[in-house]
Amino acid sequence: MDILLTHGYFLYEDPKELQIMKPYPPLGILYICAHLRSKGLSVEVFDSTFSSRQQLFDLLHQGPPSVVGIYANLMTRPNVVEILRVAKHAGWKTVVGGPEPSAYIDEYLEAGADVIVIGEGEVTLEELVPVLLSHSAEALRKVNGIAFRTSDGTLVRTPPRDQIRDIDAQPWPAREAIDLTRYLAVWREHHGMGSVSLITARGCPYHCRWCSHEVFGKTHRRRKPASVADELEWLIDRYQPEMAWMADDVFTIHHGWFFQYAAELKRRGLTLPFECISRADRLTPQVVDTLAEIGCFRVWIGSESGSQRILDAMERGVSAEEVRLAVAMCKSRGIKTGMFLMWGYEGEELGDIEATIEHVKRTDPDIFFTTVAYPIKGTPYFAEVADRVENLKAWNVGSDREVRIRKRHSRQFYSFADKLLRSEVELERLRNGPDVDGSAIAELQSKVSDFRAGLTATAHELEA
Ligand code: B12
């Protein structure tokens, strides 16, 4: 074997994910696997999702060691660090890639990575693996898109790797390298439907200040509609899924492309139910009609805040009104809506929180998720608050989520905001529902006033 690819995500060790049970395969390393195999390299994937770290460590110890390539994102960092330690100890050459390592080059090298891959991994690994297997230190300098330390400790960062121009020319993810049926089985067991994932594009050109663009920058490359339809058709034939997730950043970003894709699906008679993420400003009546026609049952929309002032500070490029209209359009076409909201972005105050609560009450999505904003290294938001960020854990066991931002409101304040939002929305639903239950309403009203009092009382407490 020339390279073993893996990722540090262990589903059975994640109490939150065990409640959700909606796993998807790591498409990035499957794309890399397909590419490297097409170039004649011998590649294996250790899919950690359903495995234990001990199984992976046993495999690494068993050897024979060659190159191990590990995908890392901000949540998997502690696991990746541990895998690096074991792999180094067992004599492997170690490479890390994905959205996080390029933002923490020194730390990952210190943690045992021999090489960090910056950006897309396919072509870089095609050149890098033979160099690592040949132990030619000098040849490393000729591989673009990497960072490493020389034997005297000098940090070398080679010129950036050009992005793959024609992503249609790339092979589809090597799903056969893992047991995809296990993912479908888990979905079916917990949700009654087996789901597959695919992507139609790479890169997001928008500028939301908190979003990480480490891998694809702000470029955008699309696949041809027919190629995506081919992949979907193949997935249906091969795995008989009941649904799909179009895992793009903004699925309806390009309307011309989207209508062509829909026409292609209709021509082939493909109507697999699916869900996707989009932006409110990329949903028009015609787009939403078409989404419904081709089987979309839920659209997830990043709403983030109901306060236009905060949306503008985020450089979101969307208005709260556009979100309300988009959700209403989806509802009128029978498409469910999910909304993502963020508390605690820079400058957010009580009035903005109240605006968000009003916004969610009025918009009334089927489901919404909230997060307290966390600055991902490499983003403009991180740069803005960097001098006030305090890590709650050591780097190797923490993540960019486990931080405290000095002078921001306290965790308790955001916890009140969250409870207030949820009870206000529930109250609104009860009031507008078919059977008005006076005692339930009174109970909720009392909660609402308690939570609002808590929010006001904690508003002056800023993180020290
Ligand atoms: C799908 C997805 C998910 C799925 C993951 C399912 C899965 N297993 O794929 C779900 C919904 C579960 C998810 C969850 C989260 N996600 Co997410 N997700 C995405 C999304 C939209 C697409 C991923 C994808 O398939 N990309 C397509 C492939 C081709 O790209 P890629 O994975 O980056 O791989 C390329 C390179 O990174 C590189 N590469 C990848 N692996 C390796 C390995 C080696 C060895 C090398 C050399 C190179 C290399 O080469 C690949 C091919 O070119 C991305 C955004 C994006 N567009 O990438 C966010 C993204 C990865 N997610 C992100 C985040 C923050 C999260 C969450 C923390 C969110 C949360 N608040 O809970 C969680 C973390 C979950 C966890 N425990 O790991 C961030 C990560 C930021 C960071 N710096 O780490 C991203 C980048 C979004 C963003 N812009 O902020 N996510």
Coordinates of C-alpha atoms and ligand atoms in Angstrom, one line a residue:
M1 CA 0.0 0.0 0.0
D2 CA 1.3 3.4 -1.0
I3 CA -1.0 5.5 1.2
L4 CA -3.6 4.9 3.9
L5 CA -6.2 7.6 4.1
T6 CA -8.3 8.2 7.2
H7 CA -10.2 10.9 9.2
G8 CA -10.4 11.3 12.9
Y9 CA -14.2 11.1 13.2
F10 CA -15.4 8.3 15.5
L11 CA -19.2 8.3 15.6
Y12 CA -19.6 6.0 18.5
E13 CA -17.5 8.3 20.7
D14 CA -19.7 11.3 20.0
P15 CA -22.7 11.5 22.3
K16 CA -24.3 14.3 20.3
E17 CA -24.0 12.5 17.0
L18 CA -25.3 9.3 18.6
Q19 CA -28.5 11.1 19.2
I20 CA -28.7 12.5 15.7
M21 CA -27.5 9.4 13.8
K22 CA -27.3 11.0 10.3
P23 CA -23.8 10.1 9.3
Y24 CA -22.3 10.8 5.9
P25 CA -19.1 9.5 4.4
P26 CA -16.0 11.8 4.2
L27 CA -16.2 12.8 0.5
G28 CA -12.9 14.6 0.5
I29 CA -10.7 11.6 1.2
L30 CA -12.9 9.5 -1.1
Y31 CA -12.2 12.0 -4.0
I32 CA -8.5 11.8 -3.2
C33 CA -8.6 8.0 -3.1
A34 CA -10.4 7.8 -6.5
H35 CA -7.8 10.2 -8.0
L36 CA -4.8 8.5 -6.7
R37 CA -6.1 5.0 -7.7
S38 CA -6.7 6.4 -11.2
K39 CA -3.0 7.4 -11.3
G40 CA -1.9 3.9 -10.4
L41 CA -1.2 4.3 -6.7
S42 CA -2.2 1.7 -4.2
V43 CA -4.6 3.4 -1.7
E44 CA -6.6 2.1 1.2
V45 CA -9.2 4.1 3.2
F46 CA -9.7 3.4 6.9
D47 CA -13.2 4.9 7.5
S48 CA -13.2 5.7 11.2
T49 CA -16.9 6.7 11.3
F50 CA -18.1 3.3 12.6
S51 CA -14.7 2.1 13.9
S52 CA -12.8 2.7 17.1
R53 CA -9.5 4.4 17.5
Q54 CA -8.1 1.1 18.8
Q55 CA -8.9 -0.6 15.5
L56 CA -7.1 2.2 13.6
F57 CA -4.1 2.0 16.0
D58 CA -3.9 -1.7 15.6
L59 CA -3.8 -1.3 11.8
L60 CA -1.1 1.3 12.1
H61 CA 1.0 -0.9 14.4
Q62 CA 0.5 -3.9 12.2
G63 CA 2.0 -2.1 9.2
P64 CA 4.1 -2.3 7.2
P65 CA 4.3 1.5 7.5
S66 CA 4.1 3.7 4.4
V67 CA 2.3 7.1 4.2
V68 CA -0.8 7.9 6.2
G69 CA -2.9 10.9 5.1
I70 CA -5.4 12.3 7.6
Y71 CA -8.3 14.7 7.1
A72 CA -8.7 17.2 9.8
N73 CA -11.4 19.8 10.6
L74 CA -11.8 21.8 13.7
M75 CA -13.8 19.2 15.6
T76 CA -11.6 16.2 14.9
R77 CA -8.3 17.9 15.9
P78 CA -7.7 16.0 19.2
N79 CA -8.3 12.7 17.4
V80 CA -6.1 13.6 14.5
V81 CA -3.3 14.6 16.9
E82 CA -3.5 11.3 18.6
I83 CA -3.5 9.4 15.3
L84 CA -0.4 11.4 14.3
R85 CA 1.3 10.4 17.5
V86 CA 0.6 6.7 17.1
A87 CA 1.4 6.7 13.3
K88 CA 4.8 8.4 13.9
H89 CA 5.6 6.0 16.6
A90 CA 4.8 3.1 14.3
G91 CA 7.1 4.5 11.6
W92 CA 4.6 6.0 9.1
K93 CA 5.2 9.2 7.1
T94 CA 2.4 11.5 8.1
V95 CA 0.4 14.0 6.0
V96 CA -2.5 16.1 7.1
G97 CA -5.0 18.0 5.0
G98 CA -8.6 19.3 5.0
P99 CA -10.0 22.7 6.2
E100 CA -8.1 23.0 9.4
P101 CA -4.3 22.2 9.2
S102 CA -3.4 25.1 6.9
A103 CA -4.6 27.5 9.6
Y104 CA -2.4 25.7 12.2
I105 CA 0.8 24.8 10.3
D106 CA 3.2 25.1 13.3
E107 CA 0.9 23.2 15.6
Y108 CA 0.3 20.3 13.3
L109 CA 4.0 20.0 12.4
E110 CA 4.7 20.1 16.1
A111 CA 2.1 17.4 16.7
G112 CA 3.9 15.0 14.4
A113 CA 2.8 15.8 10.8
D114 CA 5.6 15.5 8.3
V115 CA 3.8 17.5 5.7
I116 CA 0.7 19.7 5.7
V117 CA -1.3 19.9 2.4
I118 CA -2.8 23.2 1.7
G119 CA -5.9 23.3 -0.5
E120 CA -7.1 20.5 -2.7
G121 CA -5.4 17.2 -2.0
E122 CA -5.7 15.2 -5.2
V123 CA -2.8 16.5 -7.4
T124 CA -0.6 17.4 -4.4
L125 CA -0.8 13.9 -3.0
E126 CA -0.2 12.4 -6.5
E127 CA 3.2 14.2 -6.5
L128 CA 3.8 14.0 -2.8
V129 CA 3.3 10.3 -2.0
P130 CA 6.1 9.1 -4.4
V131 CA 8.5 11.7 -2.9
L132 CA 7.7 10.6 0.7
L133 CA 8.1 6.9 -0.3
S134 CA 11.5 7.7 -1.8
H135 CA 12.6 9.7 1.3
S136 CA 14.0 12.4 -0.9
A137 CA 14.0 15.5 1.2
E138 CA 15.1 17.8 -1.6
A139 CA 12.3 16.7 -3.9
L140 CA 9.7 17.9 -1.3
R141 CA 10.5 21.5 -2.2
K142 CA 9.3 20.9 -5.7
V143 CA 5.8 19.8 -4.6
N144 CA 3.5 22.8 -4.6
G145 CA 0.8 23.4 -2.0
I146 CA 2.6 22.0 1.0
A147 CA 4.3 23.1 4.2
F148 CA 7.0 21.1 6.1
R149 CA 10.1 21.5 8.2
T150 CA 13.6 20.7 6.9
S151 CA 15.9 18.5 9.1
D152 CA 17.4 21.7 10.6
G153 CA 13.9 22.9 11.6
T154 CA 13.4 25.5 8.9
L155 CA 9.8 25.9 7.9
V156 CA 9.2 25.6 4.2
R157 CA 6.0 26.6 2.5
T158 CA 6.0 25.9 -1.2
P159 CA 4.1 27.9 -3.8
P160 CA 0.3 27.4 -3.8
R161 CA -1.2 24.5 -5.7
D162 CA -3.3 25.4 -8.8
Q163 CA -6.8 24.4 -8.4
I164 CA -8.1 21.5 -10.6
R165 CA -9.6 23.4 -13.5
D166 CA -12.0 20.8 -14.8
I167 CA -13.6 19.1 -11.9
D168 CA -15.8 17.0 -14.3
A169 CA -12.6 15.2 -15.4
Q170 CA -12.0 13.9 -11.9
P171 CA -13.3 10.5 -10.9
W172 CA -16.3 10.4 -8.5
P173 CA -15.6 9.7 -4.9
A174 CA -14.3 6.1 -4.3
R175 CA -17.4 5.1 -2.3
E176 CA -16.4 1.4 -3.0
A177 CA -13.4 2.0 -0.8
I178 CA -15.6 2.1 2.3
D179 CA -18.8 0.3 3.4
L180 CA -21.3 2.9 2.3
T181 CA -24.2 0.4 2.9
R182 CA -23.5 0.8 6.7
Y183 CA -24.3 4.5 6.4
L184 CA -27.5 3.8 4.7
A185 CA -28.4 1.1 7.2
V186 CA -27.9 3.5 10.1
W187 CA -30.1 6.1 8.4
R188 CA -32.8 3.5 7.7
E189 CA -32.7 2.2 11.3
H190 CA -33.0 5.7 12.8
H191 CA -35.0 7.6 10.3
G192 CA -36.6 5.1 8.0
M193 CA -34.8 6.4 5.0
G194 CA -31.3 5.6 3.7
S195 CA -29.5 8.7 2.5
V196 CA -26.5 9.4 0.2
S197 CA -24.5 12.6 -0.3
L198 CA -22.9 14.2 -3.3
I199 CA -21.5 17.6 -4.3
T200 CA -22.1 19.6 -7.5
A201 CA -19.5 22.3 -7.0
R202 CA -16.4 23.4 -5.2
G203 CA -15.9 26.6 -3.4
C204 CA -18.2 29.4 -2.2
P205 CA -17.7 33.0 -3.5
Y206 CA -19.5 34.8 -0.7
H207 CA -17.8 36.7 2.0
C208 CA -19.5 35.8 5.3
R209 CA -16.8 36.8 7.8
W210 CA -17.1 33.8 10.0
C211 CA -16.9 31.2 7.3
S212 CA -13.8 29.1 6.6
H213 CA -12.5 29.2 3.0
E214 CA -9.1 27.4 3.7
V215 CA -9.5 24.7 1.0
F216 CA -11.2 26.3 -2.0
G217 CA -10.7 30.0 -1.3
K218 CA -13.5 32.2 -2.7
T219 CA -13.5 30.5 -6.1
H220 CA -16.4 28.6 -7.5
R221 CA -16.2 25.7 -9.9
R222 CA -19.3 23.7 -11.0
R223 CA -19.7 20.2 -12.4
K224 CA -21.8 19.8 -15.6
P225 CA -25.4 19.0 -14.9
A226 CA -25.3 15.8 -16.8
S227 CA -22.3 14.6 -14.8
V228 CA -24.1 15.2 -11.5
A229 CA -27.2 13.4 -12.9
D230 CA -25.0 10.5 -13.9
E231 CA -23.6 10.3 -10.3
L232 CA -27.0 10.5 -8.8
E233 CA -28.4 7.8 -11.2
W234 CA -25.4 5.6 -10.4
L235 CA -26.0 6.0 -6.6
I236 CA -29.6 5.1 -7.0
D237 CA -28.8 2.0 -9.0
R238 CA -26.0 0.9 -6.7
Y239 CA -27.4 1.7 -3.3
Q240 CA -31.1 2.2 -3.7
P241 CA -31.2 5.2 -1.3
E242 CA -34.5 6.7 -0.2
M243 CA -33.1 10.2 -0.2
A244 CA -30.0 12.3 -1.0
W245 CA -28.2 15.3 0.5
M246 CA -26.8 17.7 -2.0
A247 CA -23.8 18.6 0.3
D248 CA -22.9 21.9 -1.5
D249 CA -22.4 25.2 0.4
V250 CA -25.2 26.8 -1.7
F251 CA -27.0 24.3 -3.9
T252 CA -29.1 26.9 -5.9
I253 CA -26.2 29.4 -6.3
H254 CA -26.3 29.3 -10.1
H255 CA -29.8 29.5 -11.5
G256 CA -28.9 28.7 -15.1
W257 CA -27.0 25.6 -13.9
F258 CA -29.8 24.6 -11.6
F259 CA -32.6 24.8 -14.3
Q260 CA -30.4 22.7 -16.6
Y261 CA -29.8 20.2 -13.9
A262 CA -33.6 20.0 -13.1
A263 CA -34.3 19.5 -16.9
E264 CA -31.7 16.7 -17.0
L265 CA -33.3 14.9 -14.0
K266 CA -36.8 15.3 -15.6
R267 CA -35.6 14.0 -18.9
R268 CA -34.2 10.9 -17.1
G269 CA -37.2 10.5 -14.8
L270 CA -35.1 10.8 -11.7
T271 CA -37.0 12.1 -8.7
L272 CA -35.1 11.0 -5.6
P273 CA -36.2 13.1 -2.6
F274 CA -33.4 15.3 -1.3
E275 CA -32.4 18.1 1.0
C276 CA -29.9 20.9 0.5
I277 CA -28.5 24.2 1.9
S278 CA -29.1 27.5 0.2
R279 CA -29.1 31.2 0.7
A280 CA -32.4 33.2 0.8
D281 CA -31.2 35.5 -1.9
R282 CA -30.6 32.5 -4.2
L283 CA -34.2 31.3 -3.9
T284 CA -36.7 32.8 -6.3
P285 CA -40.3 31.6 -6.9
Q286 CA -39.2 29.8 -10.1
V287 CA -36.2 28.2 -8.3
V288 CA -38.5 27.1 -5.4
D289 CA -41.1 25.7 -7.8
T290 CA -38.3 23.7 -9.6
L291 CA -36.9 22.5 -6.3
A292 CA -40.3 21.1 -5.4
E293 CA -40.7 19.5 -8.8
I294 CA -37.4 17.6 -8.6
G295 CA -38.0 16.2 -5.1
C296 CA -36.6 18.7 -2.6
F297 CA -38.3 18.1 0.7
R298 CA -36.2 20.5 2.9
V299 CA -34.1 23.5 2.3
W300 CA -31.7 24.7 5.0
I301 CA -31.1 28.4 5.1
G302 CA -28.4 30.2 7.0
S303 CA -30.5 33.0 8.6
E304 CA -27.9 33.8 11.3
S305 CA -29.7 36.9 12.8
G306 CA -32.9 38.8 12.5
S307 CA -31.0 42.1 13.0
Q308 CA -30.0 43.7 9.7
R309 CA -27.2 45.5 11.5
I310 CA -25.6 42.2 12.5
L311 CA -26.2 40.6 9.1
D312 CA -24.4 43.6 7.6
A313 CA -21.6 43.3 10.1
M314 CA -21.2 39.6 9.1
E315 CA -21.1 40.7 5.4
R316 CA -23.8 38.1 4.9
G317 CA -25.2 39.9 1.8
V318 CA -28.8 38.8 2.7
S319 CA -31.6 40.7 4.4
A320 CA -33.8 39.3 7.1
E321 CA -36.7 40.1 4.9
E322 CA -35.3 37.9 2.1
V323 CA -35.1 35.1 4.6
R324 CA -38.8 35.6 5.6
L325 CA -39.8 35.6 1.9
A326 CA -37.7 32.5 1.1
V327 CA -39.2 30.5 3.9
A328 CA -42.7 31.6 3.0
M329 CA -42.1 30.5 -0.6
C330 CA -40.8 27.1 0.4
K331 CA -43.8 26.6 2.7
S332 CA -46.3 27.5 0.0
R333 CA -44.7 24.8 -2.2
G334 CA -44.7 22.2 0.5
I335 CA -40.9 22.3 1.1
K336 CA -39.9 22.1 4.7
T337 CA -37.4 24.7 6.0
G338 CA -34.6 24.5 8.5
M339 CA -32.8 27.6 9.7
F340 CA -29.3 28.2 11.2
L341 CA -29.0 31.0 13.7
M342 CA -26.0 32.4 15.5
W343 CA -25.8 34.2 18.8
G344 CA -23.0 36.5 20.0
Y345 CA -21.5 37.8 16.8
E346 CA -19.5 41.0 17.3
G347 CA -21.6 43.9 18.2
E348 CA -24.8 41.9 19.0
E349 CA -26.8 43.5 21.9
L350 CA -30.1 43.0 23.5
G351 CA -32.0 44.8 20.8
D352 CA -30.5 42.5 18.1
I353 CA -31.4 39.4 20.1
E354 CA -35.0 40.7 20.4
A355 CA -35.0 41.3 16.6
T356 CA -33.8 37.7 16.0
I357 CA -36.6 36.4 18.2
E358 CA -39.2 38.4 16.4
H359 CA -37.7 37.3 13.1
V360 CA -37.9 33.6 13.9
K361 CA -41.5 34.0 15.3
R362 CA -42.6 35.7 12.1
T363 CA -40.7 33.3 9.8
D364 CA -41.7 30.2 11.7
P365 CA -39.4 27.6 10.0
D366 CA -40.1 23.9 10.6
I367 CA -36.9 23.6 12.6
F368 CA -34.0 25.8 13.6
F369 CA -30.6 25.4 15.2
T370 CA -28.6 27.9 17.1
T371 CA -24.9 28.2 17.8
V372 CA -22.9 30.7 19.9
A373 CA -20.5 32.2 17.3
Y374 CA -17.0 30.8 17.4
P375 CA -14.1 32.3 15.5
I376 CA -12.5 29.8 13.1
K377 CA -8.8 30.5 12.6
G378 CA -8.2 32.0 9.1
T379 CA -11.5 33.8 8.9
P380 CA -11.9 37.6 9.0
Y381 CA -14.1 37.2 12.2
F382 CA -11.1 35.4 13.9
A383 CA -8.8 38.2 12.9
E384 CA -11.2 40.8 14.3
V385 CA -11.4 39.1 17.8
A386 CA -8.0 37.4 17.9
D387 CA -6.6 39.6 20.7
R388 CA -9.6 38.8 22.9
V389 CA -9.7 35.0 22.2
E390 CA -8.8 32.8 25.1
N391 CA -8.5 29.0 24.5
L392 CA -10.3 27.0 27.2
K393 CA -8.2 24.0 26.5
A394 CA -4.7 23.2 25.3
W395 CA -4.5 23.3 21.5
N396 CA -4.0 19.5 21.1
V397 CA -7.1 18.6 23.0
G398 CA -9.3 21.6 22.2
S399 CA -10.9 23.2 19.2
D400 CA -11.8 26.6 17.8
R401 CA -15.2 26.2 19.4
E402 CA -13.8 25.9 22.9
V403 CA -12.8 29.5 23.4
R404 CA -13.9 32.4 25.5
I405 CA -14.0 35.9 23.9
R406 CA -13.2 38.5 26.4
K407 CA -15.7 41.4 26.6
R408 CA -18.4 39.3 24.9
H409 CA -21.6 38.5 26.9
S410 CA -21.5 35.5 29.1
R411 CA -22.5 31.9 28.2
Q412 CA -25.4 32.3 30.7
F413 CA -26.6 35.3 28.7
Y414 CA -26.7 33.4 25.5
S415 CA -28.3 30.5 27.3
F416 CA -31.2 32.8 28.3
A417 CA -31.4 34.2 24.8
D418 CA -31.7 30.7 23.5
K419 CA -34.4 29.6 26.0
L420 CA -36.3 32.8 25.4
L421 CA -36.2 32.3 21.6
R422 CA -37.5 28.7 21.9
S423 CA -40.3 29.6 24.4
E424 CA -41.3 32.7 22.4
V425 CA -41.6 30.6 19.2
E426 CA -43.5 27.9 20.9
L427 CA -45.8 30.4 22.4
E428 CA -46.4 32.0 19.0
R429 CA -47.2 28.5 17.5
L430 CA -49.6 27.7 20.3
R431 CA -51.4 31.0 19.9
N432 CA -51.7 30.5 16.2
G433 CA -52.5 26.8 16.5
P434 CA -55.9 25.1 16.0
D435 CA -56.7 24.4 19.6
V436 CA -55.9 27.3 22.0
D437 CA -54.8 25.7 25.3
G438 CA -55.1 28.5 27.9
S439 CA -53.1 26.8 30.6
A440 CA -50.2 25.8 28.3
I441 CA -50.1 29.4 27.1
A442 CA -50.0 30.8 30.6
E443 CA -47.2 28.4 31.5
L444 CA -45.2 29.5 28.5
Q445 CA -45.9 33.1 29.2
S446 CA -44.4 32.7 32.6
K447 CA -41.3 31.0 31.2
V448 CA -40.9 33.8 28.6
S449 CA -41.0 36.5 31.4
D450 CA -38.5 34.5 33.5
F451 CA -36.1 34.0 30.6
R452 CA -36.4 37.7 29.5
A453 CA -35.7 38.8 33.1
G454 CA -32.7 36.4 33.1
L455 CA -31.5 37.9 29.8
T456 CA -31.8 41.5 31.0
A457 CA -30.2 40.7 34.4
T458 CA -27.1 39.1 32.8
A459 CA -26.8 41.6 30.0
H460 CA -24.2 43.7 31.9
E461 CA -22.0 40.6 32.7
L462 CA -19.2 40.6 30.1
E463 CA -16.5 37.9 29.9
A464 CA -13.5 39.1 31.8
Ligands
B12_1 C1 -20.7 18.1 4.3 C2 -20.1 18.9 5.4 C3 -20.4 18.5 6.7 C4 -21.0 17.2 7.1 C5 -19.9 16.2 7.2 C6 -20.3 14.9 6.5 C7 -19.1 14.3 5.9 N1 -18.6 13.3 6.6 O1 -18.7 14.8 4.9 C8 -21.7 17.5 8.5 C9 -23.0 18.1 8.3 C10 -21.7 16.3 9.4 C11 -20.7 18.6 8.9 C12 -20.5 18.9 10.2 C13 -19.6 19.9 10.7 N2 -19.0 20.8 9.9 CO1 -19.0 20.7 8.0 N3 -18.9 20.8 6.1 C14 -19.4 20.1 5.2 C15 -19.1 20.8 3.8 C16 -20.3 21.7 3.4 C17 -18.8 19.9 2.6 C18 -17.6 18.9 2.9 C19 -17.3 18.3 1.6 O2 -17.7 17.2 1.3 N4 -16.5 19.0 0.8 C20 -16.1 18.6 -0.5 C21 -14.7 17.9 -0.5 C22 -14.2 17.6 -1.9 O3 -13.8 18.9 0.1 P1 -12.9 18.6 1.4 O4 -13.6 17.7 2.3 O5 -12.5 19.9 1.9 O6 -11.7 17.8 0.8 C23 -10.7 18.4 0.0 C24 -9.5 19.1 0.8 O7 -9.9 19.5 2.1 C25 -8.4 18.1 0.8 N5 -8.4 17.1 1.8 C26 -9.4 16.5 2.4 N6 -9.0 15.5 3.2 C27 -7.7 15.4 3.1 C28 -6.8 14.5 3.6 C29 -5.5 14.6 3.3 C30 -4.5 13.7 3.9 C31 -5.0 15.6 2.4 C32 -3.6 15.7 2.1 C33 -6.0 16.5 1.8 C34 -7.3 16.4 2.2 O8 -8.6 17.5 -0.5 C35 -10.0 17.3 -0.7 C36 -10.3 17.1 -2.1 O9 -9.8 18.3 -2.9 C37 -17.9 21.7 4.2 C38 -17.7 22.9 3.3 C39 -17.1 22.6 2.0 N7 -17.6 23.1 1.0 O10 -16.1 21.8 2.0 C40 -18.2 22.0 5.7 C41 -17.0 22.2 6.6 C42 -16.0 21.2 6.4 N8 -17.6 22.0 7.9 C43 -17.2 22.8 8.8 C44 -17.7 22.8 10.2 C45 -17.2 23.9 11.1 C46 -18.5 21.7 10.7 C47 -19.0 21.6 12.1 C48 -18.0 21.9 13.2 C49 -20.2 22.4 12.3 C50 -20.8 22.4 13.6 N9 -21.0 23.6 14.2 O11 -21.2 21.4 14.2 C51 -19.4 20.1 12.1 C52 -18.2 19.1 12.5 C53 -18.6 17.7 12.5 C54 -17.4 16.8 12.9 N10 -17.6 16.2 14.0 O12 -16.5 16.6 12.2 C55 -16.2 23.7 8.3 C56 -14.8 23.3 8.8 C57 -13.9 24.5 9.1 C58 -12.6 24.1 9.7 N11 -11.6 25.0 9.6 O13 -12.4 23.0 10.2 C59 -16.4 23.7 6.8 C60 -15.2 23.9 5.9 C61 -17.5 24.7 6.5 C62 -17.0 26.2 6.6 N12 -16.8 26.8 5.5 O14 -16.9 26.7 7.7 N13 -20.1 19.2 7.9

